[in-house]
mmCIF file of C-alpha atoms in Angstrom:
data_model
loop_
_atom_site.group_PDB
_atom_site.id
_atom_site.type_symbol
_atom_site.label_atom_id
_atom_site.label_comp_id
_atom_site.label_asym_id
_atom_site.label_seq_id
_atom_site.Cartn_x
_atom_site.Cartn_y
_atom_site.Cartn_z
ATOM 1 C CA MET A 1 42.940 152.999 325.362
ATOM 2 C CA ALA A 2 44.971 152.446 322.201
ATOM 3 C CA LEU A 3 43.957 156.033 320.872
ATOM 4 C CA SER A 4 45.200 157.802 324.301
ATOM 5 C CA ILE A 5 48.447 155.838 324.563
ATOM 6 C CA THR A 6 48.574 156.844 320.644
ATOM 7 C CA ALA A 7 48.572 160.530 322.013
ATOM 8 C CA GLN A 8 51.228 160.248 324.088
ATOM 9 C CA GLN A 9 54.333 161.936 323.175
ATOM 10 C CA ASP A 10 56.288 160.107 324.867
ATOM 11 C CA PRO A 11 58.135 157.770 321.807
ATOM 12 C CA GLN A 12 59.465 155.171 324.350
ATOM 13 C CA LYS A 13 55.158 154.598 326.242
ATOM 14 C CA LYS A 14 54.364 154.458 322.358
ATOM 15 C CA LEU A 15 57.107 151.761 321.590
ATOM 16 C CA GLU A 16 56.637 149.919 324.268
ATOM 17 C CA TRP A 17 52.718 149.647 323.357
ATOM 18 C CA THR A 18 53.489 148.749 319.737
ATOM 19 C CA PHE A 19 56.082 145.931 321.614
ATOM 20 C CA PHE A 20 52.763 145.059 323.028
ATOM 21 C CA MET A 21 50.973 144.427 320.182
ATOM 22 C CA TYR A 22 53.483 143.109 317.920
ATOM 23 C CA ASP A 23 54.059 140.488 320.867
ATOM 24 C CA ILE A 24 51.658 138.300 319.667
ATOM 25 C CA ASN A 25 51.002 135.391 322.297
ATOM 26 C CA HIS A 26 51.643 137.472 324.860
ATOM 27 C CA ASN A 27 54.949 135.442 326.377
ATOM 28 C CA GLY A 28 56.344 138.853 326.673
ATOM 29 C CA PHE A 29 58.279 138.641 323.866
ATOM 30 C CA ILE A 30 58.741 138.808 319.807
ATOM 31 C CA ASP A 31 59.867 135.503 318.219
ATOM 32 C CA LYS A 32 60.765 135.250 314.327
ATOM 33 C CA LYS A 33 57.719 133.482 313.841
ATOM 34 C CA GLU A 34 56.405 136.513 315.101
ATOM 35 C CA MET A 35 57.891 139.067 313.516
ATOM 36 C CA ARG A 36 57.381 137.648 310.219
ATOM 37 C CA LYS A 37 53.699 138.233 310.585
ATOM 38 C CA ILE A 38 54.337 141.675 311.605
ATOM 39 C CA MET A 39 56.586 141.849 308.364
ATOM 40 C CA ASN A 40 53.895 140.222 306.467
ATOM 41 C CA ALA A 41 50.875 142.735 307.052
ATOM 42 C CA ILE A 42 52.959 145.386 306.766
ATOM 43 C CA TYR A 43 54.849 144.697 303.353
ATOM 44 C CA ASP A 44 50.627 144.077 302.557
ATOM 45 C CA LEU A 45 49.791 147.401 304.273
ATOM 46 C CA PHE A 46 52.299 149.293 302.384
ATOM 47 C CA ASP A 47 51.843 146.854 299.352
ATOM 48 C CA GLU A 48 55.492 146.316 299.690
ATOM 49 C CA GLU A 49 57.093 143.520 297.022
ATOM 50 C CA LYS A 50 58.177 140.320 299.372
ATOM 51 C CA SER A 51 61.172 138.604 297.290
ATOM 52 C CA GLY A 52 64.421 139.119 296.816
ATOM 53 C CA PRO A 53 66.610 141.309 298.952
ATOM 54 C CA ASN A 54 62.987 142.934 300.486
ATOM 55 C CA SER A 55 61.635 139.331 302.084
ATOM 56 C CA PRO A 56 60.211 139.116 305.145
ATOM 57 C CA PHE A 57 62.267 136.278 306.385
ATOM 58 C CA ILE A 58 65.484 138.068 305.478
ATOM 59 C CA LYS A 59 64.068 141.639 307.149
ATOM 60 C CA VAL A 60 63.944 139.540 310.582
ATOM 61 C CA ASP A 61 66.910 138.215 309.898
ATOM 62 C CA GLU A 62 68.406 141.668 309.819
ATOM 63 C CA ILE A 63 66.034 142.970 312.747
ATOM 64 C CA PHE A 64 67.004 140.917 314.612
ATOM 65 C CA LEU A 65 70.637 141.295 314.357
ATOM 66 C CA LYS A 66 70.560 144.918 315.329
ATOM 67 C CA MET A 67 67.625 144.177 318.136
ATOM 68 C CA ASP A 68 68.948 140.782 319.718
ATOM 69 C CA SER A 69 71.798 142.083 321.946
ATOM 70 C CA ASN A 70 71.979 139.121 323.997
ATOM 71 C CA GLY A 71 71.247 136.345 320.676
ATOM 72 C CA ASP A 72 68.575 134.388 322.516
ATOM 73 C CA GLY A 73 66.887 134.662 319.302
ATOM 74 C CA LYS A 74 63.378 136.346 320.935
ATOM 75 C CA LEU A 75 63.421 140.070 321.147
ATOM 76 C CA SER A 76 62.407 141.582 324.746
ATOM 77 C CA LYS A 77 60.550 144.580 325.328
ATOM 78 C CA GLU A 78 63.731 146.533 326.384
ATOM 79 C CA GLU A 79 65.606 145.116 322.938
ATOM 80 C CA PHE A 80 62.938 146.148 321.206
ATOM 81 C CA VAL A 81 61.749 149.781 322.464
ATOM 82 C CA SER A 82 65.791 150.236 322.401
ATOM 83 C CA GLY A 83 66.918 148.917 318.924
ATOM 84 C CA CYS A 84 63.669 151.551 317.433
ATOM 85 C CA LEU A 85 65.706 154.516 319.676
ATOM 86 C CA GLN A 86 68.617 153.409 317.881
ATOM 87 C CA ASP A 87 67.238 153.522 314.137
ATOM 88 C CA ASP A 88 65.664 155.455 312.354
ATOM 89 C CA TYR A 89 65.121 152.920 309.426
ATOM 90 C CA LEU A 90 63.726 150.409 311.972
ATOM 91 C CA LYS A 91 61.381 152.857 313.390
ATOM 92 C CA LYS A 92 60.044 153.945 310.284
ATOM 93 C CA LEU A 93 59.602 149.890 309.369
ATOM 94 C CA LEU A 94 58.213 148.617 312.748
ATOM 95 C CA ALA A 95 56.689 151.981 314.776
ATOM 96 C CA PRO A 96 55.878 154.290 311.582
ATOM 97 C CA SER A 97 53.908 156.423 313.813
ATOM 98 C CA ILE A 98 56.570 157.406 316.260
ATOM 99 C CA SER A 99 58.577 160.930 316.010
#
């Protein structure tokens, strides 16, 4: 299933699938705790520095400022997809396989 979805050309579908992977507790939202786990995993994967302005805590706060359009402290699938589609940096950071 994962190969089928990632092979599709539609960026929105890929981002929706990415959202469901990041929604660790499957409640339909990504909260800051889940996003920090994601950021830590991404940083580990790419051997990124985790201190100072590049800290996962700081990056998660920046992500939520850009994506959490209703300010409820969690990202819906729509907020996540829309945020990634509108911001190339976020798309590259959170879904690097999507062009």
